[in-house]
Coordinates of C-alpha atoms and ligand atoms in Angstrom, one line a residue:
M11 CA -106.3 88.8 -23.2
Y12 CA -109.8 89.8 -22.4
W13 CA -111.8 92.9 -22.9
E14 CA -114.8 92.3 -20.5
P15 CA -113.9 89.0 -18.8
D16 CA -116.4 89.1 -16.2
F17 CA -119.1 88.5 -19.2
E18 CA -116.7 86.5 -21.6
C19 CA -115.7 84.1 -19.1
M20 CA -119.0 83.9 -17.2
A21 CA -119.9 80.4 -15.8
R22 CA -122.7 78.9 -17.9
E23 CA -125.5 78.6 -15.3
E24 CA -124.7 82.4 -14.4
L25 CA -124.9 83.3 -18.1
E26 CA -128.0 81.9 -18.6
Q27 CA -129.5 83.4 -15.7
L28 CA -128.3 86.7 -17.1
Q29 CA -129.8 85.8 -20.6
L30 CA -133.2 84.8 -19.2
E31 CA -133.3 88.3 -17.2
R32 CA -132.3 90.4 -20.3
L33 CA -134.7 88.2 -22.6
Q34 CA -137.9 89.0 -20.4
A35 CA -137.0 92.6 -20.4
T36 CA -136.5 92.6 -24.1
L37 CA -139.8 90.8 -24.5
N38 CA -141.6 93.3 -22.2
R39 CA -140.0 96.3 -24.3
V40 CA -141.1 95.1 -27.6
Y41 CA -144.6 93.9 -26.6
A42 CA -145.1 97.6 -25.0
H43 CA -143.4 99.5 -28.1
V44 CA -143.5 97.6 -31.4
P45 CA -147.1 96.8 -32.8
F46 CA -145.6 94.4 -34.9
Y47 CA -144.3 92.2 -32.2
R48 CA -147.3 92.6 -30.1
K49 CA -149.5 91.5 -33.0
A50 CA -147.2 88.6 -33.5
F51 CA -147.3 87.3 -30.0
D52 CA -150.9 88.1 -29.6
A53 CA -151.4 85.9 -32.6
A54 CA -149.3 83.0 -31.4
G55 CA -151.2 83.3 -27.9
I56 CA -148.0 84.0 -26.0
A57 CA -147.7 87.0 -23.5
P58 CA -144.2 88.3 -22.5
E59 CA -144.8 86.7 -19.1
D60 CA -145.2 83.3 -20.6
I61 CA -141.5 83.2 -21.2
R62 CA -140.2 81.8 -17.8
S63 CA -137.2 79.7 -19.2
L64 CA -134.7 80.2 -22.2
S65 CA -136.3 77.1 -23.8
D66 CA -139.8 78.8 -23.7
L67 CA -138.4 81.3 -26.4
A68 CA -139.1 78.6 -28.9
K69 CA -142.7 79.2 -28.6
L70 CA -142.2 82.8 -30.0
P71 CA -142.6 83.4 -33.7
F72 CA -139.7 84.1 -35.7
T73 CA -138.7 87.3 -37.6
A74 CA -137.3 87.5 -41.0
K75 CA -135.9 90.0 -43.6
D76 CA -139.3 90.3 -45.1
D77 CA -140.7 91.9 -41.7
L78 CA -137.9 94.4 -41.8
R79 CA -138.9 95.5 -45.2
E80 CA -142.7 95.6 -44.5
N81 CA -141.8 97.9 -41.5
Y82 CA -139.5 100.2 -43.4
P83 CA -138.1 102.4 -42.5
Y84 CA -138.9 102.9 -38.6
G85 CA -141.7 100.6 -38.0
L86 CA -139.8 98.1 -35.7
F87 CA -138.1 100.7 -33.7
A88 CA -138.6 100.4 -29.9
V89 CA -137.7 103.8 -29.0
P90 CA -138.8 107.3 -30.3
L91 CA -136.4 108.7 -32.9
R92 CA -135.3 111.5 -30.2
E93 CA -133.6 108.5 -28.4
V94 CA -132.0 107.3 -31.8
V95 CA -128.1 108.5 -32.1
R96 CA -127.3 106.5 -35.4
I97 CA -129.1 104.9 -38.5
H98 CA -127.3 102.3 -40.6
A99 CA -129.0 100.4 -43.5
S100 CA -128.2 97.7 -45.6
S101 CA -129.1 97.9 -49.3
G102 CA -129.6 94.1 -50.0
T103 CA -129.8 93.1 -53.5
T104 CA -133.6 92.8 -53.8
G105 CA -136.5 95.0 -52.3
S106 CA -136.2 98.4 -50.3
A107 CA -133.0 98.7 -47.8
T108 CA -133.6 97.5 -44.3
V109 CA -133.0 100.2 -41.7
V110 CA -131.6 100.0 -38.3
G111 CA -131.1 102.2 -35.5
Y112 CA -129.1 102.5 -32.4
T113 CA -129.4 104.5 -28.9
R114 CA -126.5 106.0 -27.0
N115 CA -126.2 103.0 -25.0
D116 CA -126.5 100.5 -28.0
I117 CA -123.6 102.4 -29.4
K118 CA -121.7 101.9 -26.3
T119 CA -122.6 98.2 -26.2
W120 CA -121.6 97.5 -29.8
S121 CA -118.2 99.3 -29.2
N122 CA -117.7 97.0 -26.2
C123 CA -118.6 93.9 -28.4
V124 CA -116.3 94.7 -31.3
G125 CA -113.7 95.8 -28.5
R126 CA -114.0 92.1 -27.4
I127 CA -113.4 90.6 -30.8
L128 CA -110.7 92.9 -31.5
T129 CA -109.1 91.8 -28.2
M130 CA -109.6 88.1 -28.6
G131 CA -108.0 88.6 -32.1
G132 CA -104.7 89.8 -30.6
A133 CA -105.4 93.6 -31.0
G134 CA -104.7 96.0 -28.1
K135 CA -103.8 99.8 -27.7
E136 CA -100.3 99.7 -29.1
D137 CA -102.0 98.7 -32.2
V138 CA -102.6 100.9 -35.3
I139 CA -105.6 99.5 -36.9
Q140 CA -106.2 100.2 -40.8
I141 CA -109.9 100.1 -41.3
A142 CA -110.6 99.2 -45.0
F143 CA -114.3 98.5 -44.6
G144 CA -116.6 100.9 -46.2
Y145 CA -117.7 103.8 -44.2
G146 CA -121.4 104.9 -44.5
L147 CA -124.7 102.9 -44.2
F148 CA -122.7 99.7 -44.0
T149 CA -122.2 98.8 -40.5
G150 CA -118.5 97.3 -41.2
G151 CA -116.6 100.8 -41.2
F152 CA -118.2 102.4 -38.2
G153 CA -118.9 99.1 -36.3
L154 CA -115.2 98.5 -36.3
H155 CA -114.0 101.9 -35.9
Y156 CA -115.9 102.3 -32.4
G157 CA -114.7 98.8 -31.4
A158 CA -111.0 100.0 -32.1
E159 CA -111.3 103.2 -30.7
R160 CA -112.9 101.7 -27.4
I161 CA -109.9 99.5 -26.9
G162 CA -107.7 102.4 -27.2
A163 CA -106.0 101.3 -30.5
S164 CA -104.8 104.2 -33.0
V165 CA -107.6 104.0 -35.7
I166 CA -106.9 104.7 -39.5
P167 CA -110.5 105.4 -41.0
V168 CA -109.1 104.8 -44.6
S169 CA -112.4 103.1 -45.8
S170 CA -112.4 100.6 -48.6
G171 CA -111.2 100.9 -52.0
N172 CA -108.0 102.8 -53.7
T173 CA -105.7 99.9 -53.1
A174 CA -102.5 101.4 -53.9
R175 CA -103.1 104.3 -51.3
Q176 CA -104.1 101.4 -48.8
I177 CA -100.8 100.0 -49.1
K178 CA -98.9 103.4 -49.1
I179 CA -100.9 104.0 -45.7
M180 CA -100.1 100.7 -44.6
R181 CA -96.5 101.1 -45.0
D182 CA -95.9 104.7 -44.0
F183 CA -98.2 104.7 -41.0
K184 CA -97.1 101.5 -39.9
S185 CA -100.4 99.6 -39.6
T186 CA -100.1 96.6 -37.4
A187 CA -103.7 95.3 -38.1
L188 CA -105.8 95.4 -41.3
V189 CA -109.5 95.2 -40.8
S190 CA -111.6 94.2 -44.2
T191 CA -113.5 91.8 -46.1
P192 CA -111.5 88.4 -46.7
S193 CA -111.6 89.1 -50.4
Y194 CA -110.4 92.7 -50.1
A195 CA -107.6 91.5 -47.9
M196 CA -106.6 89.1 -50.7
L197 CA -106.6 91.9 -53.3
I198 CA -104.3 94.0 -50.9
A199 CA -102.0 91.1 -50.5
D200 CA -101.7 90.3 -54.2
T201 CA -101.0 93.8 -55.0
I202 CA -98.2 94.0 -52.4
R203 CA -96.7 91.0 -54.1
D204 CA -97.2 92.6 -57.5
M205 CA -95.8 95.9 -56.3
G206 CA -92.7 94.1 -55.3
I207 CA -92.9 95.4 -51.8
P208 CA -90.9 93.3 -49.4
R209 CA -93.0 92.2 -46.2
A210 CA -90.0 93.6 -44.1
E211 CA -91.4 97.2 -45.2
L212 CA -94.7 96.3 -43.4
S213 CA -95.6 96.2 -39.8
L214 CA -98.5 94.1 -40.0
K215 CA -99.3 91.5 -37.5
Y216 CA -103.1 90.8 -37.3
G217 CA -106.1 90.7 -39.7
F218 CA -109.7 91.0 -38.6
F219 CA -111.8 89.7 -41.7
G220 CA -115.6 89.3 -41.9
G221 CA -118.7 90.3 -43.6
E222 CA -118.6 87.5 -45.9
P223 CA -118.2 83.8 -46.2
W224 CA -114.5 82.6 -46.6
S225 CA -112.6 79.4 -46.3
E226 CA -109.6 77.9 -44.5
R227 CA -107.8 77.7 -47.6
M228 CA -108.4 81.6 -48.1
R229 CA -107.1 82.2 -44.6
Q230 CA -104.1 80.2 -45.1
E231 CA -103.1 82.2 -48.1
I232 CA -103.9 85.6 -46.7
Q233 CA -101.7 84.8 -43.3
E234 CA -99.1 83.6 -45.4
K235 CA -99.1 86.3 -48.1
L236 CA -99.4 89.1 -45.3
G237 CA -97.3 87.4 -42.6
I238 CA -100.3 87.9 -40.1
V239 CA -102.6 86.1 -37.9
A240 CA -106.2 86.3 -39.3
T241 CA -109.2 85.8 -37.6
D242 CA -113.0 85.7 -38.8
N243 CA -115.6 87.8 -37.2
Y244 CA -119.2 87.7 -37.9
G245 CA -122.1 90.1 -37.4
L246 CA -125.3 91.4 -39.5
S247 CA -126.9 94.8 -39.4
E248 CA -130.2 93.5 -38.4
V249 CA -128.8 92.5 -35.0
M250 CA -126.2 95.1 -34.8
G251 CA -123.5 94.8 -37.2
P252 CA -120.1 93.3 -36.5
G253 CA -119.4 92.4 -32.9
V254 CA -121.9 89.5 -32.6
A255 CA -119.0 86.8 -33.0
G256 CA -115.4 86.5 -33.5
E257 CA -112.5 84.1 -33.2
C258 CA -110.0 84.2 -30.6
L259 CA -106.1 83.3 -31.2
E260 CA -107.1 79.5 -31.3
R261 CA -108.8 80.2 -34.7
N262 CA -111.1 77.5 -34.2
G263 CA -114.7 78.7 -34.3
Q264 CA -116.3 82.2 -33.4
H265 CA -117.3 82.7 -29.8
F266 CA -120.7 84.4 -29.5
N267 CA -121.2 87.4 -27.2
E268 CA -123.9 85.4 -25.5
D269 CA -124.8 88.1 -22.9
H270 CA -125.9 90.2 -25.7
F271 CA -127.0 87.5 -28.1
F272 CA -129.2 84.5 -27.7
V273 CA -128.5 82.0 -30.4
E274 CA -130.4 78.9 -31.8
V275 CA -129.9 76.8 -34.6
I276 CA -132.7 75.5 -36.7
D277 CA -133.7 73.1 -39.7
P278 CA -134.8 75.7 -42.3
A279 CA -137.1 73.3 -43.7
T280 CA -139.0 72.2 -40.5
L281 CA -138.2 75.3 -38.2
A282 CA -137.3 72.8 -35.5
P283 CA -133.9 73.1 -33.6
V284 CA -131.2 71.0 -35.0
A285 CA -129.5 68.1 -32.9
P286 CA -126.6 69.5 -30.9
G287 CA -123.6 70.0 -33.3
E288 CA -125.7 69.7 -36.7
T289 CA -125.8 72.3 -39.3
G290 CA -128.5 74.6 -39.6
E291 CA -129.7 78.1 -40.0
L292 CA -128.7 80.4 -37.3
V293 CA -131.5 82.4 -35.4
I294 CA -130.4 85.3 -33.0
T295 CA -132.4 87.1 -30.4
T296 CA -130.8 90.5 -29.2
L297 CA -130.9 90.8 -25.4
T298 CA -129.7 94.3 -24.7
K299 CA -130.6 96.3 -27.9
E300 CA -132.6 99.0 -27.0
A301 CA -133.5 100.8 -30.4
F302 CA -133.8 98.0 -32.6
P303 CA -134.4 94.6 -30.8
M304 CA -134.9 91.4 -32.8
I305 CA -136.7 88.6 -31.6
R306 CA -135.7 85.1 -33.1
Y307 CA -134.4 86.7 -36.3
R308 CA -133.7 84.2 -39.1
T309 CA -130.3 85.1 -40.4
R310 CA -130.4 82.7 -43.2
D311 CA -126.8 81.8 -42.5
L312 CA -125.9 78.5 -42.0
T313 CA -123.4 77.1 -39.5
R314 CA -123.3 74.7 -36.6
L315 CA -122.4 75.1 -33.0
L316 CA -119.1 73.7 -31.7
P317 CA -118.8 71.6 -28.3
D318 CA -118.2 73.9 -25.3
G319 CA -114.4 74.4 -23.9
C320 CA -112.1 76.7 -25.5
P321 CA -108.5 76.8 -24.2
C322 CA -108.8 80.6 -24.5
G323 CA -111.0 80.3 -21.3
R324 CA -114.0 82.3 -22.9
T325 CA -117.1 80.3 -22.3
G326 CA -119.1 82.0 -25.0
R327 CA -120.3 79.4 -27.3
R328 CA -118.4 78.9 -30.6
M329 CA -119.8 78.6 -34.1
A330 CA -118.4 76.9 -37.1
R331 CA -117.4 79.1 -40.1
I332 CA -120.5 80.1 -42.0
S333 CA -121.0 77.4 -44.8
G334 CA -123.5 79.3 -46.9
R335 CA -126.6 81.0 -46.7
T336 CA -130.1 79.3 -47.3
D337 CA -131.1 82.3 -49.9
E338 CA -127.6 81.5 -51.6
M339 CA -128.6 78.0 -52.5
L340 CA -128.9 77.3 -56.3
I341 CA -131.2 74.7 -57.5
I342 CA -129.7 73.2 -60.6
R343 CA -131.8 70.6 -62.2
G344 CA -133.4 69.9 -59.0
V345 CA -130.4 69.2 -57.1
N346 CA -129.7 71.5 -54.3
V347 CA -126.1 73.3 -54.5
Y348 CA -124.2 75.5 -52.3
P349 CA -121.6 77.9 -54.0
S350 CA -119.3 76.8 -50.9
Q351 CA -119.5 73.3 -52.0
I352 CA -118.2 74.3 -55.3
E353 CA -115.4 76.2 -53.6
A354 CA -114.3 73.5 -51.5
V355 CA -114.0 71.2 -54.6
L356 CA -112.0 73.8 -56.3
F357 CA -109.6 74.4 -53.0
E358 CA -108.6 70.7 -52.8
M359 CA -107.0 71.1 -56.3
E360 CA -103.0 72.1 -56.8
G361 CA -102.6 75.1 -58.8
I362 CA -106.0 76.7 -58.3
E363 CA -105.8 80.3 -57.0
P364 CA -108.7 81.6 -54.7
H365 CA -110.6 83.2 -57.4
Y366 CA -113.7 81.7 -59.2
Q367 CA -117.1 82.6 -60.3
I368 CA -120.1 80.4 -60.9
V369 CA -122.4 81.1 -63.8
V370 CA -125.9 79.8 -64.1
D371 CA -127.8 79.9 -67.1
R372 CA -130.8 78.4 -68.4
K373 CA -130.8 76.9 -72.0
G374 CA -134.4 75.9 -72.9
A375 CA -135.5 73.8 -69.9
M376 CA -132.0 73.0 -68.7
D377 CA -129.9 74.6 -66.2
E378 CA -126.2 75.0 -67.1
V379 CA -123.7 75.8 -64.6
T380 CA -120.3 77.1 -65.7
V381 CA -117.3 77.3 -63.4
R382 CA -114.7 79.8 -64.2
V383 CA -111.5 79.4 -62.1
E384 CA -108.4 81.2 -62.2
V385 CA -105.3 78.9 -62.5
S386 CA -101.7 79.6 -61.7
E387 CA -99.7 80.7 -64.6
S388 CA -97.7 77.5 -64.9
I389 CA -100.8 75.7 -65.7
F390 CA -102.4 78.3 -68.0
F391 CA -99.4 78.4 -70.3
D392 CA -98.8 74.8 -70.0
Q393 CA -99.8 72.3 -72.7
M394 CA -103.3 71.8 -73.7
R395 CA -103.1 68.3 -72.2
R396 CA -102.5 69.4 -68.5
Q397 CA -105.3 71.9 -68.8
K398 CA -107.6 69.2 -70.1
E399 CA -106.6 66.9 -67.3
M400 CA -107.5 69.6 -64.7
V401 CA -110.9 70.4 -66.1
E402 CA -111.8 66.8 -66.1
K403 CA -110.5 66.6 -62.7
I404 CA -112.7 69.0 -61.6
Q405 CA -115.7 68.1 -63.4
K406 CA -115.7 64.7 -61.9
R407 CA -115.1 65.9 -58.4
I408 CA -118.1 68.0 -58.8
A409 CA -120.2 65.3 -60.2
H410 CA -119.1 63.2 -57.2
E411 CA -119.4 65.7 -54.7
L412 CA -122.5 67.5 -55.8
G413 CA -124.2 65.1 -58.2
I414 CA -124.2 67.7 -61.0
S415 CA -122.3 68.4 -64.3
A416 CA -120.6 71.6 -64.5
D417 CA -118.7 73.3 -67.4
V418 CA -115.3 74.1 -66.1
K419 CA -113.2 77.0 -67.6
L420 CA -109.7 77.7 -66.7
V421 CA -108.8 81.1 -66.9
E422 CA -105.5 83.2 -66.5
R423 CA -104.8 85.0 -63.2
K424 CA -106.4 88.3 -62.5
S425 CA -108.9 87.7 -65.2
L426 CA -111.9 87.5 -63.0
E427 CA -113.2 90.7 -61.1
R428 CA -111.8 91.6 -57.7
F429 CA -113.8 93.2 -54.8
E430 CA -113.1 95.7 -52.6
G431 CA -116.1 95.0 -50.3
K432 CA -118.1 91.8 -50.3
A433 CA -117.4 89.6 -53.1
T434 CA -120.0 88.4 -55.7
R435 CA -119.1 85.4 -57.1
V436 CA -122.5 83.7 -58.2
I437 CA -124.0 84.9 -61.4
D438 CA -127.4 83.4 -61.8
N439 CA -128.6 84.6 -65.2
R440 CA -132.0 82.6 -64.9
K441 CA -133.5 85.3 -62.7
L442 CA -133.0 87.9 -65.1
Ligands
DLL620 O1 -121.5 92.3 -42.8 C1 -121.6 93.2 -40.4 C2 -120.1 92.7 -40.5 C3 -119.3 93.7 -41.0 C4 -119.8 91.8 -40.2 C5 -118.1 93.6 -40.9 C6 -118.5 91.5 -39.8 C7 -117.5 92.5 -40.4 P1 -124.5 92.9 -43.3 O2 -123.9 93.6 -44.3 O3 -125.8 92.8 -42.9 O4 -123.6 93.0 -42.0 O5 -124.3 91.5 -43.9 C8 -124.6 90.4 -43.1 O6 -123.1 88.9 -44.0 O7 -125.8 87.6 -42.5 C9 -123.7 86.9 -43.6 O8 -124.2 86.2 -44.5 C10 -122.5 87.7 -43.9 N1 -121.4 87.4 -42.9 C11 -121.1 88.5 -42.3 N2 -119.8 88.0 -41.5 C12 -119.6 87.1 -41.9 C13 -118.5 86.0 -41.8 C14 -122.3 92.8 -41.9 N3 -117.4 86.3 -40.8 C15 -124.4 89.0 -43.5 N4 -118.3 84.8 -42.5 C16 -124.7 88.0 -42.7 C17 -119.5 84.5 -43.3 C18 -120.5 86.5 -43.1 N5 -120.3 85.4 -43.7

């Protein structure tokens, strides 16, 4: 099932022509209406009319999160506020918020983009979609809400939090699809289990999870516990919100909505494009956004593009799961470490629950890493010897895979914090 097959299944050549036309229109618009871009293009000695092919785009400078902050709140808007019908913002963990805006047309495009993702993950007008993302300045709640309404589903805008109520609603209202962060889905699944609610009392069939990184292992667990088909979907407020890319039922990479977004993958150190299929930083240029166009936005998300051709028939390029963020990289005694690498080691082990926390401290001049990980009850209450063996096994694997030594602490099930929105799994005390 497709939502907009003419675009989702467009032949590559035709798609690239459309991208080029839309790119040129976008560049003209930002040059005329956004002083930041005009200055940046002028400094690079490039005028919009110099961009005659998609590869010419590489001549233009990148845009980064700091550029958004420096232009807080409305400096990068390309239309007057009277044209703007919606404003969202991301709080971020540092500095001031970044503010984004949408025209009426942008909201329409956004709804269709999200509509495509819901459709490709199995949902339709018969579905009852429970949206457990926060409604507010975060783009997750409203973004999914409008997309779900667009496809004609029955939408339950429950928002995030109050897990017992989520479950009551899910059961009583017969929700067939759950929309949330993967970590919240996991918490909901575990709570259902703890409450002893039989799976047969729920009508759930699909889960649409995004907003944060998760692993294949987590997908398997959520699918199994909730008895659903779970797909991954990706987006970021700076370029729209959810709806940038999503998985079809093949569950093998996320299709970009390429008629609306032009994607590049670059080496974050050299800024040159990576070889096809290599991992690098995702860079996105919006092709249709009116209020808040973005040119070559450095997402800081790491991924790789997958080879063309998906059995679902969509031609939109796919990317592999986001494997980390450039700004999440920890430098431990000079070694670059991504939390996702530690997660991968943990999840290889039998008896490990998908909950962990990485704590980094500095003792004198030394960085110290402690990995706290929940283990199944049988291990936690087992003899010391088995626990010790497990700790040593994890330490060895971390040393072998990542080249760092880490302290490993096994903790009891449910002792680490749970999250109703995006999970925070790294606590870096060195910055404090
Ligand atoms: O999280 C938009 C969104 C909401 C996407 C709901 C999907 C579902 P921001 O709050 O601006 O926007 O955060 C964007 O979250 O740069 C990624 O680092 C991360 N992220 C989003 N989706 C995924 C995903 C929304 N599927 C930032 N996998 C992005 C991994 C993701 N990371």
